[in-house]
Amino acid sequence: MGQDLKSNAEQWWQTGVIYQIYPLTFVDANGDGVGDLQGIIKKLDYLNDGNPNSETSLGIDAIWLSPINQSPMIDNGYDVSDYYDISDTFGTLEDFEILLEESHKRGIKVILDLVINHTSNQHSWFVESSSSQDNPKSDWYHWQDPAPDGGVPNNWLSYFGGTGWTFNEARKQYYFHTFNKNQPDINWHNTEAKTAIFQMIRFWLDKGVDGFRLDASSVYSKDKYYRYNPVKFGATDKNNYHNQHHLYDKNLPENHQLIQEIRNIIDEYEDRVLIGETFIDNRLYDSTIFYGINNDELHLAFTFEFPLSPWYPGYLQREIDKKELITPKGAWPTYFLDNHDIPRHLSRWIECSLCTNPLGIAQAAAAILLTVRGTPVLYYGQEIGMVDNEDIPPEKIQDKAIVKSETGELPPPRDGARTPMQWNDSINAGFSFGKDVEPWLPVHQNYPEVNVERELKEPDSILNFYRQLIKARKNNEALRIGNWRTLIHYPYEHLAYVRETKAERVLILINFSYEKDLTIDEHISKDNWQVLVSNVRETDKIINLPASLEAFEVSVLRK
Ligand code: NOJ
């Protein structure tokens, strides 16, 4: 049975801010052009130096590292070839232990990405499994005989394009892969495979990691009888994967049982978190059941409401509203704007009709993320306003996992949002000192203006806005655990909502336009408010509730 969140409302993974690091492009300490663990260690003080009044730290509470295990890097780490070792690209197990210790010293929790829907085809388990039909691990992956005509066993597809089945000569059989053919799916029906994975999970928990982000956590389950997926009538999505009902290749009822088993392991340890990438069709609705009806599955379920929203207040508000209504009692929401699979939000939203003011969007988006009810997850670089690098020449593309679909279309590579962190205006934006090496992906050319060092010095930078918002969360329980209540019930060009506990009320006002009227569809005290964070009002000043908003105003006020 899961923990009762009501009696333990302030757990670190509920109140803290999580920061996703893409290790390949965060910091390169050894000068080979690729990020590494020693690099991350060097930058921990930037993330949180342990001083609540720090002038230079962002103040986050946990880091989630995209995969760092040994990997041939076909999917940049999401294809693990040894779960017990650290990729040579990133360093050694000892480096990881230092990273863990140094993070913990500063009060930073460490969350690992656990990729257990599939392994790399170079993992020793798969090498053995694919060697013959009668080896001890022959059943650890999804092997099927060819169809009578020699073709694929059924119509299951790969999310990355094309069929999900690849033929293996040695076995004269096909194996299934939800993603790239180099990422064979593990057969979770096999109890030995399951035990081996559970043992590995314990290894990292014993090391002291604070939790996991489960990659593709709703895809583990596959139909035992390998039945055909029904095709969606008349569907014409460019990615053929979306033209099927995925009845039999993911999100089966038994998926919940698997997550419960993993959660049981987590619960043997103190204070750990289980976050899942719920990779499903009815994203919000289905994802809520991944908390488990007894709150015994995921602690936090990633859904994609902000990434899939247009930059429009009514739309965003509806998404938050829905999530508030649907999140089960005792469960806790989580939100993010960006991750390593999607274009960064400033690149996504720059085309919208209300977007004449990119700094305004960055401030408003930051404020929404850090003041809604739920755990905010930041993606490296968003705090300095990084945008996608859209000028990566084809020969420099690193995202090699996605493949052409039957119609010959290639989904856009995800590299644009994975370019090096911009630390300063020196060579390679301070990401890598190696003069003669090229960074793993080209640095965005805006780095002389958009970088940490410069923005720390500019009081009105987006970085300092993030720092203030994070500080406001730390200092105000209403922002951490308070209820969320909208003050507007039909679409205006602004958002106005409160977060409140018995003791505290915080009002959040976000204007998406030049429109100035502050119309609030409810009586809210006209008393004085203290400015916690604002892009137009003086911090800490006590003000009356404004009758109108400034253009693109973002203000967080406390009663
Ligand atoms: C989801 C990850 O976020 C993505 O980067 C990866 O390619 C797939 N899962 C496969 O592991």
PDB file of N, CA, C and O in Angstrom, residues 343-413:
ATOM      1  N   PRO A 343      10.615  20.260 -28.943  1.00  0.00           N
ATOM      2  CA  PRO A 343      11.207  21.602 -29.074  1.00  0.00           C
ATOM      3  C   PRO A 343      11.028  22.405 -27.775  1.00  0.00           C
ATOM      4  O   PRO A 343      10.024  22.236 -27.081  1.00  0.00           O
ATOM      5  N   ARG A 344      11.989  23.244 -27.472  1.00  0.00           N
ATOM      6  CA  ARG A 344      11.895  24.063 -26.262  1.00  0.00           C
ATOM      7  C   ARG A 344      10.693  25.008 -26.347  1.00  0.00           C
ATOM      8  O   ARG A 344      10.313  25.436 -27.444  1.00  0.00           O
ATOM      9  N   HIS A 345      10.123  25.389 -25.185  1.00  0.00           N
ATOM     10  CA  HIS A 345       8.848  26.118 -25.231  1.00  0.00           C
ATOM     11  C   HIS A 345       8.964  27.467 -25.929  1.00  0.00           C
ATOM     12  O   HIS A 345       8.035  27.897 -26.601  1.00  0.00           O
ATOM     13  N   LEU A 346      10.105  28.142 -25.797  1.00  0.00           N
ATOM     14  CA  LEU A 346      10.206  29.450 -26.465  1.00  0.00           C
ATOM     15  C   LEU A 346      10.236  29.277 -27.977  1.00  0.00           C
ATOM     16  O   LEU A 346       9.787  30.147 -28.722  1.00  0.00           O
ATOM     17  N   SER A 347      10.746  28.139 -28.430  1.00  0.00           N
ATOM     18  CA  SER A 347      10.723  27.868 -29.874  1.00  0.00           C
ATOM     19  C   SER A 347       9.328  27.443 -30.314  1.00  0.00           C
ATOM     20  O   SER A 347       8.883  27.785 -31.405  1.00  0.00           O
ATOM     21  N   ARG A 348       8.634  26.706 -29.455  1.00  0.00           N
ATOM     22  CA  ARG A 348       7.276  26.265 -29.819  1.00  0.00           C
ATOM     23  C   ARG A 348       6.309  27.434 -29.877  1.00  0.00           C
ATOM     24  O   ARG A 348       5.439  27.507 -30.733  1.00  0.00           O
ATOM     25  N   TRP A 349       6.446  28.348 -28.918  1.00  0.00           N
ATOM     26  CA  TRP A 349       5.400  29.340 -28.732  1.00  0.00           C
ATOM     27  C   TRP A 349       5.681  30.666 -29.423  1.00  0.00           C
ATOM     28  O   TRP A 349       4.859  31.581 -29.391  1.00  0.00           O
ATOM     29  N   ILE A 350       6.834  30.750 -30.063  1.00  0.00           N
ATOM     30  CA  ILE A 350       7.236  32.030 -30.620  1.00  0.00           C
ATOM     31  C   ILE A 350       6.338  32.464 -31.777  1.00  0.00           C
ATOM     32  O   ILE A 350       6.184  33.645 -32.053  1.00  0.00           O
ATOM     33  N   GLU A 351       5.678  31.512 -32.420  1.00  0.00           N
ATOM     34  CA  GLU A 351       4.852  31.841 -33.591  1.00  0.00           C
ATOM     35  C   GLU A 351       3.448  32.323 -33.236  1.00  0.00           C
ATOM     36  O   GLU A 351       2.706  32.738 -34.095  1.00  0.00           O
ATOM     37  N   CYS A 352       3.070  32.260 -31.979  1.00  0.00           N
ATOM     38  CA  CYS A 352       1.658  32.497 -31.670  1.00  0.00           C
ATOM     39  C   CYS A 352       1.294  33.978 -31.779  1.00  0.00           C
ATOM     40  O   CYS A 352       2.153  34.852 -31.789  1.00  0.00           O
ATOM     41  N   SER A 353      -0.010  34.234 -31.808  1.00  0.00           N
ATOM     42  CA  SER A 353      -0.456  35.596 -32.061  1.00  0.00           C
ATOM     43  C   SER A 353      -0.139  36.541 -30.897  1.00  0.00           C
ATOM     44  O   SER A 353      -0.041  37.746 -31.087  1.00  0.00           O
ATOM     45  N   LEU A 354       0.002  36.000 -29.715  1.00  0.00           N
ATOM     46  CA  LEU A 354       0.244  36.872 -28.562  1.00  0.00           C
ATOM     47  C   LEU A 354       1.727  37.003 -28.245  1.00  0.00           C
ATOM     48  O   LEU A 354       2.117  37.454 -27.187  1.00  0.00           O
ATOM     49  N   CYS A 355       2.557  36.549 -29.197  1.00  0.00           N
ATOM     50  CA  CYS A 355       3.959  36.375 -28.822  1.00  0.00           C
ATOM     51  C   CYS A 355       4.899  37.463 -29.288  1.00  0.00           C
ATOM     52  O   CYS A 355       5.997  37.185 -29.745  1.00  0.00           O
ATOM     53  N   THR A 356       4.467  38.704 -29.168  1.00  0.00           N
ATOM     54  CA  THR A 356       5.353  39.779 -29.602  1.00  0.00           C
ATOM     55  C   THR A 356       6.460  40.032 -28.585  1.00  0.00           C
ATOM     56  O   THR A 356       7.335  40.844 -28.810  1.00  0.00           O
ATOM     57  N   ASN A 357       6.406  39.341 -27.482  1.00  0.00           N
ATOM     58  CA  ASN A 357       7.310  39.653 -26.384  1.00  0.00           C
ATOM     59  C   ASN A 357       7.928  38.371 -25.807  1.00  0.00           C
ATOM     60  O   ASN A 357       7.413  37.818 -24.835  1.00  0.00           O
ATOM     61  N   PRO A 358       9.036  37.897 -26.410  1.00  0.00           N
ATOM     62  CA  PRO A 358       9.603  36.615 -25.977  1.00  0.00           C
ATOM     63  C   PRO A 358      10.010  36.589 -24.502  1.00  0.00           C
ATOM     64  O   PRO A 358       9.788  35.586 -23.821  1.00  0.00           O
ATOM     65  N   LEU A 359      10.567  37.705 -23.988  1.00  0.00           N
ATOM     66  CA  LEU A 359      10.922  37.691 -22.568  1.00  0.00           C
ATOM     67  C   LEU A 359       9.659  37.545 -21.716  1.00  0.00           C
ATOM     68  O   LEU A 359       9.638  36.827 -20.715  1.00  0.00           O
ATOM     69  N   GLY A 360       8.596  38.216 -22.177  1.00  0.00           N
ATOM     70  CA  GLY A 360       7.311  38.108 -21.476  1.00  0.00           C
ATOM     71  C   GLY A 360       6.819  36.670 -21.443  1.00  0.00           C
ATOM     72  O   GLY A 360       6.337  36.189 -20.415  1.00  0.00           O
ATOM     73  N   ILE A 361       6.948  35.963 -22.550  1.00  0.00           N
ATOM     74  CA  ILE A 361       6.511  34.558 -22.582  1.00  0.00           C
ATOM     75  C   ILE A 361       7.369  33.751 -21.623  1.00  0.00           C
ATOM     76  O   ILE A 361       6.871  32.919 -20.861  1.00  0.00           O
ATOM     77  N   ALA A 362       8.681  34.000 -21.659  1.00  0.00           N
ATOM     78  CA  ALA A 362       9.574  33.231 -20.789  1.00  0.00           C
ATOM     79  C   ALA A 362       9.200  33.468 -19.327  1.00  0.00           C
ATOM     80  O   ALA A 362       9.151  32.525 -18.523  1.00  0.00           O
ATOM     81  N   GLN A 363       8.920  34.729 -18.979  1.00  0.00           N
ATOM     82  CA  GLN A 363       8.576  35.034 -17.578  1.00  0.00           C
ATOM     83  C   GLN A 363       7.234  34.409 -17.199  1.00  0.00           C
ATOM     84  O   GLN A 363       7.089  33.814 -16.126  1.00  0.00           O
ATOM     85  N   ALA A 364       6.266  34.544 -18.107  1.00  0.00           N
ATOM     86  CA  ALA A 364       4.940  34.006 -17.805  1.00  0.00           C
ATOM     87  C   ALA A 364       4.986  32.483 -17.689  1.00  0.00           C
ATOM     88  O   ALA A 364       4.408  31.896 -16.770  1.00  0.00           O
ATOM     89  N   ALA A 365       5.714  31.849 -18.621  1.00  0.00           N
ATOM     90  CA  ALA A 365       5.789  30.386 -18.594  1.00  0.00           C
ATOM     91  C   ALA A 365       6.482  29.922 -17.315  1.00  0.00           C
ATOM     92  O   ALA A 365       6.042  28.958 -16.662  1.00  0.00           O
ATOM     93  N   ALA A 366       7.542  30.617 -16.934  1.00  0.00           N
ATOM     94  CA  ALA A 366       8.245  30.264 -15.699  1.00  0.00           C
ATOM     95  C   ALA A 366       7.310  30.388 -14.512  1.00  0.00           C
ATOM     96  O   ALA A 366       7.265  29.511 -13.632  1.00  0.00           O
ATOM     97  N   ALA A 367       6.551  31.482 -14.497  1.00  0.00           N
ATOM     98  CA  ALA A 367       5.657  31.709 -13.358  1.00  0.00           C
ATOM     99  C   ALA A 367       4.578  30.636 -13.288  1.00  0.00           C
ATOM    100  O   ALA A 367       4.270  30.124 -12.201  1.00  0.00           O
ATOM    101  N   ILE A 368       4.022  30.268 -14.432  1.00  0.00           N
ATOM    102  CA  ILE A 368       2.981  29.230 -14.406  1.00  0.00           C
ATOM    103  C   ILE A 368       3.581  27.935 -13.864  1.00  0.00           C
ATOM    104  O   ILE A 368       3.054  27.322 -12.937  1.00  0.00           O
ATOM    105  N   LEU A 369       4.701  27.536 -14.440  1.00  0.00           N
ATOM    106  CA  LEU A 369       5.313  26.267 -14.036  1.00  0.00           C
ATOM    107  C   LEU A 369       5.623  26.236 -12.544  1.00  0.00           C
ATOM    108  O   LEU A 369       5.444  25.216 -11.880  1.00  0.00           O
ATOM    109  N   LEU A 370       6.081  27.366 -12.031  1.00  0.00           N
ATOM    110  CA  LEU A 370       6.544  27.363 -10.635  1.00  0.00           C
ATOM    111  C   LEU A 370       5.471  27.784  -9.636  1.00  0.00           C
ATOM    112  O   LEU A 370       5.735  27.851  -8.446  1.00  0.00           O
ATOM    113  N   THR A 371       4.258  28.066 -10.118  1.00  0.00           N
ATOM    114  CA  THR A 371       3.213  28.422  -9.150  1.00  0.00           C
ATOM    115  C   THR A 371       1.949  27.566  -9.258  1.00  0.00           C
ATOM    116  O   THR A 371       1.028  27.756  -8.479  1.00  0.00           O
ATOM    117  N   VAL A 372       1.890  26.654 -10.224  1.00  0.00           N
ATOM    118  CA  VAL A 372       0.716  25.767 -10.210  1.00  0.00           C
ATOM    119  C   VAL A 372       0.917  24.723  -9.119  1.00  0.00           C
ATOM    120  O   VAL A 372       2.020  24.562  -8.585  1.00  0.00           O
ATOM    121  N   ARG A 373      -0.148  23.993  -8.793  1.00  0.00           N
ATOM    122  CA  ARG A 373      -0.028  22.981  -7.732  1.00  0.00           C
ATOM    123  C   ARG A 373       0.594  21.733  -8.333  1.00  0.00           C
ATOM    124  O   ARG A 373      -0.013  21.070  -9.173  1.00  0.00           O
ATOM    125  N   GLY A 374       1.804  21.418  -7.928  1.00  0.00           N
ATOM    126  CA  GLY A 374       2.459  20.240  -8.477  1.00  0.00           C
ATOM    127  C   GLY A 374       3.961  20.446  -8.511  1.00  0.00           C
ATOM    128  O   GLY A 374       4.444  21.570  -8.365  1.00  0.00           O
ATOM    129  N   THR A 375       4.652  19.352  -8.750  1.00  0.00           N
ATOM    130  CA  THR A 375       6.111  19.428  -8.770  1.00  0.00           C
ATOM    131  C   THR A 375       6.586  19.948 -10.122  1.00  0.00           C
ATOM    132  O   THR A 375       6.289  19.345 -11.149  1.00  0.00           O
ATOM    133  N   PRO A 376       7.327  21.057 -10.138  1.00  0.00           N
ATOM    134  CA  PRO A 376       7.835  21.567 -11.412  1.00  0.00           C
ATOM    135  C   PRO A 376       9.122  20.860 -11.816  1.00  0.00           C
ATOM    136  O   PRO A 376       9.999  20.640 -10.977  1.00  0.00           O
ATOM    137  N   VAL A 377       9.212  20.534 -13.096  1.00  0.00           N
ATOM    138  CA  VAL A 377      10.444  19.924 -13.602  1.00  0.00           C
ATOM    139  C   VAL A 377      10.999  20.854 -14.677  1.00  0.00           C
ATOM    140  O   VAL A 377      10.341  21.136 -15.674  1.00  0.00           O
ATOM    141  N   LEU A 378      12.215  21.331 -14.447  1.00  0.00           N
ATOM    142  CA  LEU A 378      12.872  22.231 -15.408  1.00  0.00           C
ATOM    143  C   LEU A 378      13.794  21.412 -16.292  1.00  0.00           C
ATOM    144  O   LEU A 378      14.366  20.425 -15.841  1.00  0.00           O
ATOM    145  N   TYR A 379      13.965  21.852 -17.497  1.00  0.00           N
ATOM    146  CA  TYR A 379      14.906  21.218 -18.428  1.00  0.00           C
ATOM    147  C   TYR A 379      16.095  22.157 -18.579  1.00  0.00           C
ATOM    148  O   TYR A 379      15.892  23.358 -18.804  1.00  0.00           O
ATOM    149  N   TYR A 380      17.306  21.626 -18.475  1.00  0.00           N
ATOM    150  CA  TYR A 380      18.497  22.486 -18.459  1.00  0.00           C
ATOM    151  C   TYR A 380      18.405  23.577 -19.537  1.00  0.00           C
ATOM    152  O   TYR A 380      17.986  23.311 -20.660  1.00  0.00           O
ATOM    153  N   GLY A 381      18.792  24.778 -19.147  1.00  0.00           N
ATOM    154  CA  GLY A 381      18.843  25.868 -20.122  1.00  0.00           C
ATOM    155  C   GLY A 381      17.557  26.658 -20.250  1.00  0.00           C
ATOM    156  O   GLY A 381      17.587  27.786 -20.718  1.00  0.00           O
ATOM    157  N   GLN A 382      16.432  26.079 -19.805  1.00  0.00           N
ATOM    158  CA  GLN A 382      15.195  26.856 -19.953  1.00  0.00           C
ATOM    159  C   GLN A 382      15.256  28.077 -19.043  1.00  0.00           C
ATOM    160  O   GLN A 382      14.662  29.116 -19.332  1.00  0.00           O
ATOM    161  N   GLU A 383      15.997  27.939 -17.935  1.00  0.00           N
ATOM    162  CA  GLU A 383      16.075  29.049 -16.974  1.00  0.00           C
ATOM    163  C   GLU A 383      16.859  30.237 -17.512  1.00  0.00           C
ATOM    164  O   GLU A 383      16.788  31.324 -16.959  1.00  0.00           O
ATOM    165  N   ILE A 384      17.614  30.042 -18.600  1.00  0.00           N
ATOM    166  CA  ILE A 384      18.285  31.203 -19.197  1.00  0.00           C
ATOM    167  C   ILE A 384      17.624  31.585 -20.525  1.00  0.00           C
ATOM    168  O   ILE A 384      18.123  32.423 -21.266  1.00  0.00           O
ATOM    169  N   GLY A 385      16.525  30.927 -20.842  1.00  0.00           N
ATOM    170  CA  GLY A 385      15.796  31.267 -22.071  1.00  0.00           C
ATOM    171  C   GLY A 385      16.414  30.664 -23.317  1.00  0.00           C
ATOM    172  O   GLY A 385      16.336  31.264 -24.396  1.00  0.00           O
ATOM    173  N   MET A 386      17.012  29.481 -23.181  1.00  0.00           N
ATOM    174  CA  MET A 386      17.571  28.846 -24.385  1.00  0.00           C
ATOM    175  C   MET A 386      16.457  28.477 -25.356  1.00  0.00           C
ATOM    176  O   MET A 386      15.361  28.096 -24.949  1.00  0.00           O
ATOM    177  N   VAL A 387      16.769  28.601 -26.630  1.00  0.00           N
ATOM    178  CA  VAL A 387      15.827  28.186 -27.676  1.00  0.00           C
ATOM    179  C   VAL A 387      16.487  27.096 -28.510  1.00  0.00           C
ATOM    180  O   VAL A 387      17.693  26.871 -28.409  1.00  0.00           O
ATOM    181  N   ASP A 388      15.701  26.436 -29.345  1.00  0.00           N
ATOM    182  CA  ASP A 388      16.245  25.361 -30.176  1.00  0.00           C
ATOM    183  C   ASP A 388      17.275  25.893 -31.166  1.00  0.00           C
ATOM    184  O   ASP A 388      17.098  26.982 -31.723  1.00  0.00           O
ATOM    185  N   ASN A 389      18.274  25.103 -31.390  1.00  0.00           N
ATOM    186  CA  ASN A 389      19.202  25.409 -32.469  1.00  0.00           C
ATOM    187  C   ASN A 389      18.641  24.777 -33.736  1.00  0.00           C
ATOM    188  O   ASN A 389      18.667  23.550 -33.888  1.00  0.00           O
ATOM    189  N   GLU A 390      18.114  25.621 -34.606  1.00  0.00           N
ATOM    190  CA  GLU A 390      17.466  25.077 -35.804  1.00  0.00           C
ATOM    191  C   GLU A 390      18.413  24.996 -36.992  1.00  0.00           C
ATOM    192  O   GLU A 390      18.016  24.638 -38.097  1.00  0.00           O
ATOM    193  N   ASP A 391      19.671  25.314 -36.744  1.00  0.00           N
ATOM    194  CA  ASP A 391      20.639  25.322 -37.858  1.00  0.00           C
ATOM    195  C   ASP A 391      21.670  24.220 -37.742  1.00  0.00           C
ATOM    196  O   ASP A 391      22.845  24.429 -38.059  1.00  0.00           O
ATOM    197  N   ILE A 392      21.269  23.066 -37.297  1.00  0.00           N
ATOM    198  CA  ILE A 392      22.260  21.988 -37.182  1.00  0.00           C
ATOM    199  C   ILE A 392      22.381  21.305 -38.547  1.00  0.00           C
ATOM    200  O   ILE A 392      21.398  20.781 -39.073  1.00  0.00           O
ATOM    201  N   PRO A 393      23.578  21.327 -39.140  1.00  0.00           N
ATOM    202  CA  PRO A 393      23.714  20.708 -40.467  1.00  0.00           C
ATOM    203  C   PRO A 393      23.486  19.190 -40.381  1.00  0.00           C
ATOM    204  O   PRO A 393      23.814  18.574 -39.351  1.00  0.00           O
ATOM    205  N   PRO A 394      22.927  18.603 -41.444  1.00  0.00           N
ATOM    206  CA  PRO A 394      22.568  17.180 -41.413  1.00  0.00           C
ATOM    207  C   PRO A 394      23.719  16.279 -40.960  1.00  0.00           C
ATOM    208  O   PRO A 394      23.498  15.315 -40.225  1.00  0.00           O
ATOM    209  N   GLU A 395      24.966  16.628 -41.344  1.00  0.00           N
ATOM    210  CA  GLU A 395      26.072  15.735 -40.983  1.00  0.00           C
ATOM    211  C   GLU A 395      26.401  15.791 -39.489  1.00  0.00           C
ATOM    212  O   GLU A 395      27.149  14.973 -38.980  1.00  0.00           O
ATOM    213  N   LYS A 396      25.815  16.761 -38.797  1.00  0.00           N
ATOM    214  CA  LYS A 396      26.111  16.873 -37.360  1.00  0.00           C
ATOM    215  C   LYS A 396      24.979  16.328 -36.484  1.00  0.00           C
ATOM    216  O   LYS A 396      25.055  16.376 -35.256  1.00  0.00           O
ATOM    217  N   ILE A 397      23.940  15.830 -37.127  1.00  0.00           N
ATOM    218  CA  ILE A 397      22.796  15.309 -36.365  1.00  0.00           C
ATOM    219  C   ILE A 397      23.243  14.117 -35.515  1.00  0.00           C
ATOM    220  O   ILE A 397      23.937  13.221 -35.973  1.00  0.00           O
ATOM    221  N   GLN A 398      22.832  14.120 -34.265  1.00  0.00           N
ATOM    222  CA  GLN A 398      23.183  13.021 -33.349  1.00  0.00           C
ATOM    223  C   GLN A 398      21.992  12.112 -33.043  1.00  0.00           C
ATOM    224  O   GLN A 398      22.168  11.036 -32.498  1.00  0.00           O
ATOM    225  N   ASP A 399      20.794  12.566 -33.367  1.00  0.00           N
ATOM    226  CA  ASP A 399      19.604  11.764 -33.060  1.00  0.00           C
ATOM    227  C   ASP A 399      19.403  10.744 -34.169  1.00  0.00           C
ATOM    228  O   ASP A 399      18.731  11.009 -35.157  1.00  0.00           O
ATOM    229  N   LYS A 400      19.987   9.563 -33.937  1.00  0.00           N
ATOM    230  CA  LYS A 400      19.978   8.573 -35.018  1.00  0.00           C
ATOM    231  C   LYS A 400      18.970   7.465 -34.778  1.00  0.00           C
ATOM    232  O   LYS A 400      18.913   6.493 -35.527  1.00  0.00           O
ATOM    233  N   ALA A 401      18.179   7.608 -33.736  1.00  0.00           N
ATOM    234  CA  ALA A 401      17.268   6.506 -33.386  1.00  0.00           C
ATOM    235  C   ALA A 401      15.998   6.524 -34.226  1.00  0.00           C
ATOM    236  O   ALA A 401      15.426   5.481 -34.513  1.00  0.00           O
ATOM    237  N   ILE A 402      15.571   7.715 -34.610  1.00  0.00           N
ATOM    238  CA  ILE A 402      14.322   7.773 -35.366  1.00  0.00           C
ATOM    239  C   ILE A 402      14.565   7.363 -36.814  1.00  0.00           C
ATOM    240  O   ILE A 402      15.604   7.664 -37.386  1.00  0.00           O
ATOM    241  N   VAL A 403      13.618   6.666 -37.390  1.00  0.00           N
ATOM    242  CA  VAL A 403      13.819   6.154 -38.749  1.00  0.00           C
ATOM    243  C   VAL A 403      12.655   6.577 -39.647  1.00  0.00           C
ATOM    244  O   VAL A 403      11.616   7.029 -39.166  1.00  0.00           O
ATOM    245  N   LYS A 404      12.855   6.393 -40.934  1.00  0.00           N
ATOM    246  CA  LYS A 404      11.813   6.773 -41.904  1.00  0.00           C
ATOM    247  C   LYS A 404      10.572   5.912 -41.743  1.00  0.00           C
ATOM    248  O   LYS A 404      10.676   4.715 -41.507  1.00  0.00           O
ATOM    249  N   SER A 405       9.417   6.525 -41.878  1.00  0.00           N
ATOM    250  CA  SER A 405       8.177   5.749 -41.834  1.00  0.00           C
ATOM    251  C   SER A 405       7.933   5.120 -43.206  1.00  0.00           C
ATOM    252  O   SER A 405       8.676   5.375 -44.155  1.00  0.00           O
ATOM    253  N   GLU A 406       6.867   4.317 -43.302  1.00  0.00           N
ATOM    254  CA  GLU A 406       6.549   3.650 -44.573  1.00  0.00           C
ATOM    255  C   GLU A 406       6.393   4.659 -45.701  1.00  0.00           C
ATOM    256  O   GLU A 406       6.713   4.402 -46.845  1.00  0.00           O
ATOM    257  N   THR A 407       5.889   5.843 -45.344  1.00  0.00           N
ATOM    258  CA  THR A 407       5.670   6.841 -46.380  1.00  0.00           C
ATOM    259  C   THR A 407       6.951   7.622 -46.691  1.00  0.00           C
ATOM    260  O   THR A 407       6.931   8.592 -47.443  1.00  0.00           O
ATOM    261  N   GLY A 408       8.046   7.200 -46.098  1.00  0.00           N
ATOM    262  CA  GLY A 408       9.328   7.813 -46.406  1.00  0.00           C
ATOM    263  C   GLY A 408       9.606   9.078 -45.613  1.00  0.00           C
ATOM    264  O   GLY A 408      10.586   9.769 -45.841  1.00  0.00           O
ATOM    265  N   GLU A 409       8.717   9.391 -44.660  1.00  0.00           N
ATOM    266  CA  GLU A 409       8.933  10.628 -43.911  1.00  0.00           C
ATOM    267  C   GLU A 409       9.813  10.393 -42.705  1.00  0.00           C
ATOM    268  O   GLU A 409       9.708   9.367 -42.028  1.00  0.00           O
ATOM    269  N   LEU A 410      10.658  11.364 -42.459  1.00  0.00           N
ATOM    270  CA  LEU A 410      11.556  11.276 -41.319  1.00  0.00           C
ATOM    271  C   LEU A 410      11.059  12.258 -40.260  1.00  0.00           C
ATOM    272  O   LEU A 410      10.974  13.452 -40.522  1.00  0.00           O
ATOM    273  N   PRO A 411      10.730  11.774 -39.067  1.00  0.00           N
ATOM    274  CA  PRO A 411      10.307  12.727 -38.038  1.00  0.00           C
ATOM    275  C   PRO A 411      11.448  13.697 -37.736  1.00  0.00           C
ATOM    276  O   PRO A 411      12.620  13.336 -37.902  1.00  0.00           O
ATOM    277  N   PRO A 412      11.134  14.913 -37.328  1.00  0.00           N
ATOM    278  CA  PRO A 412      12.216  15.872 -37.081  1.00  0.00           C
ATOM    279  C   PRO A 412      13.132  15.357 -35.981  1.00  0.00           C
ATOM    280  O   PRO A 412      12.658  14.810 -34.988  1.00  0.00           O
ATOM    281  N   PRO A 413      14.456  15.505 -36.131  1.00  0.00           N
ATOM    282  CA  PRO A 413      15.361  15.063 -35.076  1.00  0.00           C
ATOM    283  C   PRO A 413      15.149  15.910 -33.817  1.00  0.00           C
ATOM    284  O   PRO A 413      14.664  17.039 -33.896  1.00  0.00           O
TER     285      PRO A 413
END
